[in-house]
């Protein structure tokens, strides 16, 4: 079994005796993985990460991070962290920020200097290193924040909403940095409420969290496997013979395709739809397109946050005890 | 050590970025300049580098009194008015944001996520935030030291005793600011409550001083009445006449009344002194400087100002007039204050500070950010 970098069980957190932010969360992350932690606002994602970083004390937790109990301070020497809405002292320059937090992480002076220069280069902020960060844009702050999370050359990096407020170019650059981390063999836990993010980064593993619990987990492939299908769009109504076949599903077409119909066949084998195509051609039907599809992470996400009792999407926020959740 | 060093450098950068730091430093410079502008020549004192000249038979170049005078201006006025009053308020304003900023969401997360224990982090942050005052008072004292040396040839390193005293004095108040700041996370609340607390201490001090002085005066009154009574009784012999008897009775009731009053004042005095015992002694801590600097002379600056000094023409001076009852009362009051040792004054104040910091550290270490 591969080495577990994070292996925690049954983590609970109740804020001020009322707000149940986490209700029995177990997470296992293996070395070298990029894991996405997904969930609506208030799901408890930040709380989970803060517990791992000792910023918040758990009400209950067991398990290990890099082989040491949760809350073991010296372990943090090997962990990098980018908090959400992070705020650096406004009187520092970009270079000074990296130097300061590296020193706090116990990095010696000469290593600090070399690494700060390297990281600023990686996040594309070298030109700005002597500018006071109070003059930075949100995206630049996020880049420096990302560099800051790597100053101690960590084995494990926890990123809380790293692309929050960043423009598309910045997002692409951040993704490049993440891919680089993967190549360097670092383990990354990435926290986001934006689904497209995780899909693009190519997370190895996804956890979907809602109301303080993990609702769904697995690789993107695993999670979307059951939804793999072929969609055929034809001109005109669905032929009667197709309606009669149970393995052919009929779905409405998009708004911009009037007078057309969609036939859906689940499965991953292209050969399985060839007879259908032959028959449609034999009927002289016009095939507009044939497409292999699977659910997006977004659809998966929506399904996992639907309340099992009411069938409605739960309001964002922590579990309140009246509806939703198990 | 690396962590402390980094935090110290950070503290320096922070105060460097604050305008108020430079404003205070500039005013300090002006105060030192004003002090240095006072000089002595053969005929008297010159102020403002010779703009004003005051002739004096006591204060002239080479007179012992001018040295005492020059020192006392520093110990009694500059320290009391500038360093421990105006500069302290400005320093409290500047540093009140340090802890609320430190524990602000998004900022504290970055620091707590480093491999440093929370208590250590708190203690370091507290120590480095005193850098503000350390720098201010050190530069200031260097200026004063140079002035004293150059103006009256008084190269006294004791001037630098003001550095630890002012730092300790400031830290009493700052500990309150830190506690409120950590607790409420609001800089403005911290500032207001700290200044309120300081005024509370000030009124407590004043109340104690007034009660002590009044009590001592009445005490002297009773002693005086007792003396007169004894004299009267001795003169009257075994068979006093009627007027003497009534006079004696009158004096007895007078003495009794004064004694009752002293007893009542004493209860109140003990009460305030008792409360003061557990509070930081801001005034008395700074007063130590005056105590140390004027240790070897019994003439103080008030004597010079009130003309209670006599010159014998050979450069020797003595206190004028017979010590009257007011002077005696003052002497006794001063003896009470002098009876409180440095260890007591600073020790009990630091104990208070530790309690404040202990509470603040406890809140800091237990909170979920
Ligand atoms: N320090 C705190 N004190 C009290 N409640 C908090 C605190 N931090 C978070 N919460 C609450 O806990 C729940 C989970 O928050 P959070 O972990 O930030 O969610 P997410 O990051 O998934 O948006 C929310 O309801 C939030 O209001
Ligand atoms: Mg969050």
XYZ file of C-alpha atoms and ligand atoms in Angstrom:
723
model
C 0.000 0.000 0.000
C 1.429 3.436 -0.922
C 2.535 5.718 1.856
C -0.215 7.926 3.282
C 0.744 11.583 3.680
C -2.558 12.500 5.274
C -4.449 9.791 7.084
C -7.059 11.208 9.411
C -10.216 9.680 10.779
C -13.389 10.878 12.310
C -12.553 14.557 12.538
C -15.180 16.637 14.288
C -15.302 20.369 14.805
C -18.014 22.319 16.529
C -17.486 26.072 16.765
C -18.781 27.789 19.895
C -20.773 24.695 20.896
C -23.250 25.378 18.083
C -21.869 25.371 14.567
C -21.099 21.840 13.476
C -18.526 22.580 10.795
C -17.176 19.017 10.541
C -19.108 15.878 11.385
C -16.861 12.854 11.183
C -14.549 13.425 8.255
C -11.956 10.834 7.231
C -9.401 11.559 4.559
C -6.525 9.557 3.168
C -4.093 11.172 0.749
C -1.186 9.269 -0.723
C 2.242 10.574 -1.582
C 2.452 12.367 -4.895
C -1.287 12.808 -5.329
C -3.101 15.999 -6.149
C -6.354 15.821 -4.262
C -9.241 18.187 -4.779
C -11.520 19.056 -1.906
C -14.739 20.379 -3.318
C -17.840 21.765 -1.712
C -20.191 24.729 -1.500
C -19.473 27.660 0.811
C -19.634 26.662 4.453
C -19.133 22.972 3.738
C -16.203 22.897 6.145
C -13.314 22.722 3.664
C -11.320 25.547 5.224
C -12.003 24.201 8.689
C -10.541 20.836 7.705
C -7.410 22.420 6.258
C -7.018 24.727 9.266
C -7.185 21.754 11.599
C -4.362 20.114 9.658
C -2.377 23.372 9.957
C -3.086 23.755 13.722
C -4.849 27.062 13.114
C -8.070 25.589 14.485
C -8.198 22.970 17.197
C -10.403 19.971 16.385
C -13.166 18.934 18.748
C -12.136 15.378 17.977
C -9.551 13.966 15.599
C -7.317 10.971 15.217
C -4.762 9.976 12.639
C -1.565 11.374 11.216
C -0.070 13.962 8.879
C 3.348 12.960 7.486
C 3.505 10.273 10.120
C 2.831 12.496 13.141
C -0.340 13.142 15.081
C -2.527 16.020 13.928
C -1.375 19.150 15.788
C 2.307 18.172 16.004
C 4.023 21.517 15.390
C 7.493 20.391 14.179
C 5.837 18.462 11.325
C 4.721 21.785 9.877
C 8.317 22.363 8.811
C 7.512 20.020 5.919
C 4.086 21.433 5.111
C 3.214 24.461 2.990
C -0.012 26.401 3.351
C -1.874 29.079 1.470
C -4.831 30.279 3.557
C -7.908 31.662 1.868
C -8.088 35.488 1.962
C -4.502 35.573 3.167
C -3.128 38.909 4.278
C 0.576 39.684 4.289
C 1.958 42.607 6.271
C 1.323 45.507 3.841
C 4.676 47.166 4.502
C 6.709 44.248 3.061
C 7.857 43.796 -0.520
C 7.248 40.543 -2.361
C 10.811 39.414 -1.711
C 10.605 40.306 1.979
C 7.367 38.328 2.326
C 9.072 35.165 1.123
C 12.102 35.771 3.316
C 10.024 36.448 6.425
C 7.780 33.383 6.180
C 10.707 31.159 5.216
C 12.557 32.307 8.340
C 9.499 31.519 10.457
C 9.466 28.068 8.886
C 13.063 27.620 10.038
C 14.852 27.951 6.692
C 18.408 29.300 6.985
C 19.413 32.596 5.418
C 21.368 31.456 2.377
C 18.781 28.844 1.400
C 16.095 31.477 1.829
C 17.759 33.805 -0.595
C 18.227 31.189 -3.304
C 14.763 29.734 -2.938
C 12.990 33.096 -2.875
C 14.578 34.019 -6.190
C 13.648 30.634 -7.677
C 10.056 30.760 -6.535
C 9.518 34.334 -7.660
C 10.711 33.232 -11.070
C 8.331 30.270 -11.103
C 5.291 32.403 -10.247
C 6.447 35.140 -12.618
C 6.927 37.848 -10.011
C 10.667 38.479 -10.279
C 10.184 41.976 -11.648
C 7.974 42.891 -8.721
C 10.071 41.515 -5.920
C 11.149 44.929 -4.619
C 7.711 46.495 -4.859
C 5.678 46.924 -1.707
C 2.851 44.393 -1.754
C 0.303 47.071 -0.927
C 0.634 47.950 -4.610
C -0.075 44.396 -5.812
C -3.257 43.290 -7.544
C -5.260 40.373 -6.229
C -3.728 38.025 -8.768
C -0.205 39.094 -7.863
C -0.943 38.554 -4.185
C -2.149 35.079 -5.002
C 1.049 34.336 -6.914
C 3.202 35.509 -4.049
C 0.962 33.521 -1.715
C 1.575 30.418 -3.752
C 5.326 31.044 -3.714
C 5.088 31.578 0.051
C 3.496 28.155 0.485
C 6.566 26.594 -1.130
C 9.363 28.483 0.639
C 10.194 25.638 2.989
C 10.325 23.092 0.138
C 7.390 21.193 1.657
C 6.423 17.576 1.038
C 2.766 18.429 1.466
C 1.060 21.608 0.289
C -2.416 22.696 1.348
C -3.968 25.358 -0.858
C -7.230 26.995 0.187
C -8.971 28.511 -2.838
C -5.719 29.378 -4.651
C -7.421 30.770 -7.754
C -9.880 32.941 -5.870
C -10.113 36.337 -7.564
C -7.484 35.551 -10.189
C -7.930 36.329 -13.896
C -7.793 33.555 -16.523
C -4.115 34.068 -17.303
C -3.289 33.909 -13.625
C -5.350 30.742 -13.331
C -3.450 29.123 -16.139
C -0.145 30.052 -14.504
C -1.293 28.693 -11.182
C -2.260 25.443 -12.881
C 1.205 25.275 -14.396
C 2.726 25.697 -10.965
C 0.506 22.912 -9.648
C 1.579 20.618 -12.459
C 5.155 21.407 -11.605
C 4.509 20.444 -8.015
C 3.133 17.150 -9.247
C 6.283 16.561 -11.280
C 8.386 17.347 -8.228
C 6.524 14.616 -6.395
C 4.807 16.906 -3.924
C 1.493 16.019 -2.438
C -1.157 18.694 -2.845
C -4.537 19.119 -1.210
C -6.447 21.724 -3.133
C -9.531 23.340 -1.779
C -12.097 24.913 -4.081
C -15.709 25.756 -4.565
C -15.095 26.095 -8.283
C -15.409 22.771 -10.019
C -13.866 23.557 -13.354
C -10.682 24.307 -11.473
C -10.110 20.788 -10.290
C -10.989 19.276 -13.636
C -8.420 21.414 -15.392
C -5.687 20.784 -12.860
C -6.335 17.128 -13.312
C -6.776 16.038 -9.743
C -5.962 12.412 -9.087
C -8.613 12.212 -6.464
C -11.671 14.262 -5.599
C -13.525 14.596 -2.318
C -16.892 16.273 -2.365
C -17.806 17.757 0.938
C -21.147 19.049 2.079
C -22.390 20.167 5.466
C -19.346 18.878 7.271
C -19.236 15.434 5.707
C -17.534 13.817 2.749
C -20.374 12.857 0.419
C -18.519 11.364 -2.535
C -14.907 10.459 -3.190
C -12.821 8.807 -5.844
C -10.848 9.603 -8.966
C -12.594 11.707 -11.583
C -12.688 8.609 -13.814
C -14.254 6.463 -11.128
C -16.777 9.064 -10.169
C -17.919 9.734 -13.689
C -17.646 6.174 -14.995
C -21.312 5.307 -14.640
C -22.341 8.355 -16.548
C -20.307 7.561 -19.675
C -22.525 7.495 -22.753
C -22.902 8.268 -26.432
C -25.259 10.952 -27.588
C -26.635 10.958 -31.148
C -28.472 13.948 -32.485
C -30.733 13.377 -35.523
C -33.073 15.552 -37.544
C -36.773 14.944 -36.904
C -38.613 12.861 -34.301
C -37.352 9.743 -32.666
C -38.271 6.695 -34.770
C -40.790 4.323 -33.175
C -38.421 1.370 -33.259
C -35.897 3.342 -31.239
C -38.503 4.294 -28.656
C -39.268 0.628 -28.241
C -35.670 -0.317 -27.393
C -35.048 -0.025 -23.607
C -31.264 0.501 -23.940
C -31.901 3.653 -25.989
C -32.752 6.633 -23.892
C -34.409 9.698 -25.374
C -33.496 13.120 -24.069
C -34.505 16.602 -25.105
C -32.065 18.477 -27.307
C -30.673 21.872 -26.572
C -32.714 25.008 -27.236
C -30.700 25.954 -30.293
C -31.436 22.681 -32.012
C -35.162 22.843 -32.879
C -36.686 19.972 -34.816
C -34.047 17.533 -33.712
C -33.954 14.612 -31.281
C -31.292 13.091 -29.085
C -30.735 9.404 -28.519
C -28.511 8.305 -25.647
C -26.810 4.949 -25.250
C -24.794 4.343 -22.097
C -21.482 2.559 -22.232
C -17.936 3.210 -23.302
C -17.617 0.919 -26.339
C -17.910 2.702 -29.684
C -18.786 -0.588 -31.342
C -22.005 -0.809 -29.387
C -23.596 2.103 -31.208
C -22.631 1.108 -34.745
C -25.816 -0.971 -35.349
C -27.908 2.005 -34.270
C -26.104 4.259 -36.716
C -26.544 1.679 -39.493
C -30.258 1.480 -38.854
C -30.686 5.264 -38.772
C -28.787 5.558 -42.052
C -30.919 2.823 -43.524
C -33.964 4.888 -42.573
C -32.285 7.812 -44.374
C -32.230 9.861 -41.174
C -29.742 12.723 -40.988
C -27.257 12.290 -38.167
C -26.134 15.725 -36.965
C -23.498 14.495 -34.528
C -22.320 11.587 -32.420
C -20.577 12.384 -29.189
C -18.987 10.402 -26.360
C -19.860 12.087 -23.066
C -19.662 11.771 -19.321
C -20.926 13.881 -16.471
C -18.861 16.874 -15.620
C -17.648 17.304 -12.077
C -20.252 20.000 -11.819
C -23.108 17.617 -12.489
C -21.596 15.175 -10.033
C -21.301 17.920 -7.490
C -24.894 19.020 -7.933
C -26.078 15.462 -7.432
C -24.121 15.109 -4.213
C -25.445 18.266 -2.620
C -29.109 17.501 -3.327
C -30.927 16.884 -0.124
C -31.969 13.243 -0.040
C -35.251 14.013 1.702
C -36.451 17.163 0.004
C -34.847 16.733 -3.395
C -33.785 20.378 -3.227
C -30.306 21.806 -3.182
C -29.397 22.665 0.404
C -28.664 26.233 1.296
C -24.959 26.836 1.734
C -23.500 26.833 5.233
C -22.749 24.437 8.046
C -25.079 21.686 9.160
C -27.845 23.136 11.283
C -29.629 19.959 12.176
C -32.869 20.723 10.323
C -32.694 18.891 7.052
C -30.010 17.338 4.906
C -27.130 15.215 6.054
C -27.086 11.830 7.681
C 16.729 32.612 17.545
C 16.157 32.680 13.797
C 12.445 33.143 14.368
C 12.993 35.895 16.922
C 15.425 37.636 14.599
C 12.968 37.510 11.721
C 10.194 38.891 13.924
C 12.449 41.663 15.164
C 13.331 42.685 11.629
C 9.637 42.565 10.779
C 8.816 44.767 13.778
C 11.436 47.239 12.627
C 9.976 47.313 9.114
C 6.536 47.822 10.555
C 7.460 50.820 12.672
C 9.578 52.131 9.865
C 6.425 52.229 7.748
C 4.531 54.170 10.401
C 4.452 57.936 10.086
C 3.799 58.386 13.775
C 7.137 56.784 14.591
C 8.962 59.473 12.654
C 6.743 62.212 14.030
C 7.564 61.194 17.590
C 11.238 60.960 16.742
C 11.141 64.454 15.252
C 9.419 65.937 18.299
C 11.962 64.132 20.486
C 14.669 65.829 18.471
C 13.075 69.221 19.071
C 12.820 68.553 22.809
C 16.502 67.559 22.970
C 17.399 70.649 20.970
C 15.411 72.844 23.358
C 17.182 71.226 26.290
C 20.550 71.681 24.662
C 19.752 75.349 24.028
C 19.910 76.070 27.751
C 23.366 77.198 28.780
C 25.126 78.975 31.643
C 27.585 81.861 31.565
C 29.285 83.899 34.243
C 26.194 86.070 34.838
C 23.319 83.658 34.571
C 21.305 81.370 32.311
C 20.779 81.667 28.579
C 17.837 79.986 26.874
C 17.273 79.297 23.178
C 20.964 79.485 22.288
C 21.241 82.990 23.720
C 17.901 84.436 22.568
C 16.859 85.011 26.178
C 19.187 85.715 29.021
C 18.288 85.605 32.702
C 20.710 86.951 35.307
C 20.930 84.899 38.451
C 23.062 84.722 41.559
C 22.496 80.988 41.834
C 22.573 79.735 38.285
C 25.784 80.603 36.489
C 28.619 78.804 34.770
C 30.366 76.555 37.274
C 27.787 76.771 40.052
C 26.756 73.449 41.658
C 23.189 74.623 41.480
C 23.269 74.967 37.723
C 24.248 71.298 37.443
C 21.441 70.295 39.789
C 19.096 72.585 37.917
C 20.046 71.214 34.522
C 19.695 67.610 35.665
C 16.377 68.319 37.320
C 14.945 69.846 34.179
C 15.511 66.452 32.607
C 14.460 64.240 35.513
C 11.493 66.268 36.737
C 10.115 67.932 33.638
C 11.245 66.354 30.401
C 10.808 62.805 31.602
C 7.546 63.542 33.385
C 5.898 65.647 30.703
C 7.358 64.497 27.420
C 8.567 60.920 27.872
C 5.935 59.542 30.183
C 3.011 61.586 29.075
C 2.877 62.869 25.522
C 5.332 60.418 23.962
C 3.676 57.536 25.787
C 0.229 58.421 24.461
C 1.633 58.674 20.937
C 3.456 55.359 21.370
C 0.283 53.684 22.649
C -1.591 54.991 19.614
C 1.073 53.612 17.282
C 1.389 50.212 18.864
C -2.254 49.539 19.640
C -2.786 48.039 16.180
C 0.092 45.562 16.483
C -1.788 42.692 18.098
C -5.169 43.166 16.401
C -3.325 43.184 13.049
C -1.271 40.177 14.067
C -4.340 38.074 14.866
C -6.458 39.289 11.945
C -7.973 36.497 9.834
C -5.723 35.619 6.921
C -2.639 37.022 8.675
C -2.497 34.866 11.781
C -3.177 31.714 9.722
C 0.114 32.194 7.910
C 2.045 32.466 11.137
C 0.308 29.731 13.107
C 0.961 27.343 10.235
C 4.695 27.621 10.906
C 6.470 25.194 13.228
C 6.409 27.553 16.221
C 4.399 27.014 19.385
C 1.639 29.518 20.011
C 2.937 30.648 23.384
C 6.406 31.279 21.995
C 4.898 33.203 19.128
C 2.932 35.364 21.535
C 5.903 36.112 23.765
C 8.139 36.959 20.804
C 5.535 39.224 19.290
C 5.122 41.028 22.587
C 8.841 41.534 23.021
C 9.459 42.772 19.494
C 6.600 45.235 19.703
C 8.462 46.982 22.516
C 11.124 47.830 19.929
C 9.200 50.998 19.149
C 9.755 52.415 22.614
C 13.243 50.968 22.955
C 14.432 52.840 19.879
C 12.662 56.073 20.776
C 13.874 56.298 24.339
C 17.412 55.154 23.515
C 17.927 57.807 20.862
C 16.363 60.357 23.159
C 18.624 59.495 26.093
C 21.729 59.665 23.920
C 20.698 63.220 23.030
C 20.122 64.157 26.662
C 23.400 62.550 27.737
C 25.312 64.629 25.192
C 23.516 67.831 26.259
C 24.328 67.300 29.925
C 27.933 66.512 29.187
C 28.485 69.407 26.836
C 26.474 72.011 28.744
C 27.403 71.425 32.375
C 30.222 68.895 32.056
C 28.024 66.328 33.744
C 28.819 63.074 31.908
C 26.471 60.912 33.930
C 25.657 57.437 32.548
C 22.802 57.317 35.058
C 20.791 59.196 32.424
C 20.545 55.898 30.572
C 18.632 54.476 33.522
C 15.688 56.218 31.877
C 15.779 53.593 29.106
C 14.786 50.553 31.183
C 12.486 52.656 33.368
C 10.523 54.109 30.476
C 10.356 50.713 28.747
C 9.087 49.044 31.889
C 6.643 51.892 32.481
C 5.347 51.644 28.921
C 5.079 47.878 29.110
C 2.647 48.089 32.070
C 0.233 50.031 29.891
C 1.013 48.081 26.753
C 0.151 44.803 28.480
C -3.372 46.139 29.029
C -3.553 47.223 25.406
C -2.431 43.746 24.314
C -4.979 41.990 26.505
C -7.875 44.095 25.228
C -6.562 43.877 21.656
C -6.271 40.100 21.702
C -9.593 39.730 23.436
C -11.729 42.129 21.366
C -9.558 42.130 18.220
C -10.231 45.860 18.027
C -7.378 48.351 18.079
C -9.546 51.312 18.951
C -11.176 49.538 21.899
C -7.729 48.547 23.117
C -6.506 52.126 22.919
C -9.527 53.633 24.644
C -9.592 51.109 27.477
C -5.835 51.435 28.011
C -6.020 55.205 28.269
C -9.024 54.927 30.564
C -7.069 52.497 32.715
C -4.126 54.854 32.768
C -6.317 57.730 33.952
C -7.695 55.392 36.588
C -4.156 54.700 37.802
C -3.356 58.390 37.738
C -6.371 59.327 39.854
C -5.592 56.469 42.223
C -2.064 57.827 42.628
C -3.309 61.358 43.173
C -5.883 60.223 45.719
C -3.253 58.303 47.628
C -0.837 61.228 47.579
C -3.478 63.691 48.763
C -4.719 61.408 51.514
C -1.155 60.808 52.663
C -0.294 64.505 52.703
C -3.458 65.585 54.517
C -3.107 62.757 56.976
C 0.508 63.702 57.689
C -0.435 67.349 58.179
C -3.081 66.456 60.723
C -0.657 64.054 62.330
C 1.745 66.959 62.825
C -1.153 68.985 64.156
C -1.832 66.429 66.875
C 1.849 66.238 67.738
C 1.962 70.012 67.989
C -1.141 70.074 70.193
C 0.371 67.396 72.388
C 3.531 69.440 72.803
C 1.606 72.558 73.769
C -0.542 70.573 76.129
C 2.486 69.108 77.833
C 4.064 72.560 78.140
C 0.866 74.040 79.530
C 0.452 71.264 82.080
C 4.068 71.579 83.171
C 3.726 75.356 83.651
C 0.428 75.122 85.452
C 1.898 73.049 88.258
C -0.371 71.171 90.681
C -3.112 73.787 91.003
C -3.928 75.336 87.690
C -6.172 78.391 87.624
C -9.523 78.410 85.895
C -8.450 79.805 82.511
C -5.625 77.291 82.293
C -7.964 74.392 83.125
C -10.415 75.415 80.445
C -7.546 75.955 78.017
C -6.223 72.469 78.773
C -9.675 70.953 78.276
C -10.041 72.845 75.006
C -6.683 71.607 73.765
C -7.564 68.059 74.819
C -10.763 68.015 72.737
C -8.900 69.627 69.857
C -6.255 66.955 70.057
C -8.887 64.242 70.324
C -10.698 65.527 67.256
C -7.496 65.743 65.272
C -6.619 62.194 66.294
C -10.029 60.916 65.207
C -9.612 62.625 61.878
C -6.148 61.142 61.434
C -7.560 57.697 62.206
C -10.308 58.130 59.616
C -7.918 59.467 57.007
C -5.610 56.608 57.773
C -8.330 54.037 56.999
C -8.949 55.621 53.606
C -5.269 55.963 52.940
C -4.673 52.295 53.727
C -7.540 51.341 51.456
C -6.169 53.259 48.459
C -2.640 52.128 49.204
C -3.915 48.546 49.386
C -5.634 48.794 46.011
C -2.563 50.477 44.573
C -0.384 47.647 45.834
C -1.706 45.266 43.182
C -1.833 47.838 40.364
C 1.123 48.963 38.280
C 2.922 51.911 39.813
C 3.400 54.102 36.787
C 4.208 57.347 38.582
C 6.487 55.791 41.132
C 8.381 53.807 38.494
C 9.253 56.980 36.634
C 9.829 58.690 39.986
C 12.721 56.290 40.545
C 14.719 58.204 37.960
C 14.320 61.430 39.898
C 15.197 59.527 43.059
C 18.412 58.176 41.531
C 19.461 61.380 39.800
C 18.960 63.637 42.815
C 20.251 61.145 45.366
C 23.368 63.112 46.322
C 21.766 66.507 46.901
C 19.143 67.700 49.331
C 18.259 70.762 47.291
C 15.630 70.128 44.666
C 14.421 72.101 41.700
C 11.384 73.418 43.571
C 13.699 75.091 46.087
C 15.467 76.831 43.243
C 12.214 77.989 41.703
C 10.673 79.160 44.973
C 13.855 80.962 46.001
C 14.260 78.793 49.063
C 18.035 78.728 48.630
C 20.727 80.949 50.111
C 24.120 81.678 48.578
C 27.043 82.349 50.935
C 29.097 84.055 48.231
C 31.777 81.349 48.059
C 29.886 79.086 45.677
C 28.269 77.192 48.581
C 24.493 76.965 48.922
C 22.149 76.021 51.679
C 18.415 75.697 52.068
C 16.823 78.904 53.208
C 14.671 79.388 56.294
C 13.809 77.052 59.127
C 12.003 73.909 58.084
C 8.378 74.791 58.855
C 5.503 72.415 59.379
C 4.650 72.137 55.654
C 8.201 71.273 54.895
C 8.211 68.686 57.615
C 5.013 67.161 56.242
C 6.537 67.064 52.796
C 9.649 65.425 54.186
C 7.610 62.720 55.912
C 5.506 62.055 52.796
C 8.652 61.709 50.732
C 10.045 59.351 53.338
C 6.991 57.102 52.903
C 7.544 56.978 49.136
C 11.272 56.516 49.535
C 10.504 53.660 51.920
C 9.024 51.723 49.016
C 11.981 49.940 47.517
C 12.781 49.707 43.801
C 12.072 45.980 44.006
C 8.637 46.624 45.473
C 7.700 49.341 42.994
C 8.844 47.487 39.905
C 8.199 43.961 41.168
C 4.531 44.466 42.015
C 3.971 46.341 38.751
C 5.581 43.563 36.737
C 3.435 41.048 38.609
C 0.390 42.927 37.358
C 1.816 42.966 33.861
C 2.398 39.211 33.971
C -1.219 38.629 34.931
C -2.411 40.754 31.987
C -0.069 38.986 29.585
C -0.958 35.599 31.026
C -4.627 36.231 30.293
C -3.846 37.545 26.820
C -1.621 34.541 26.063
C -4.300 32.182 27.300
C -6.892 33.713 24.980
C -4.381 33.782 22.124
C -3.408 30.132 22.523
C -6.920 28.757 22.860
C -8.694 30.621 20.101
C -9.816 29.152 16.756
C -8.786 31.576 14.053
N -13.734 30.751 13.585
C -15.010 30.370 13.385
N -15.911 30.552 14.361
C -17.181 30.171 14.199
N -17.666 29.585 13.105
C -16.833 29.363 12.074
C -15.454 29.739 12.171
N -14.853 29.393 11.009
C -15.806 28.831 10.237
N -17.003 28.800 10.870
C -18.252 28.235 10.350
O -18.027 26.882 10.037
C -18.671 26.529 8.823
C -17.667 25.980 7.841
O -16.831 27.028 7.403
P -15.599 26.823 6.431
O -14.787 25.687 6.935
O -14.932 28.129 6.279
O -16.319 26.408 5.065
P -15.779 26.458 3.570
O -14.319 26.733 3.590
O -16.110 25.123 3.041
O -16.542 27.536 2.887
C -19.370 27.795 8.335
O -20.720 27.724 8.724
C -18.678 28.897 9.060
O -19.560 29.957 9.310
Mg -13.276 28.206 2.718
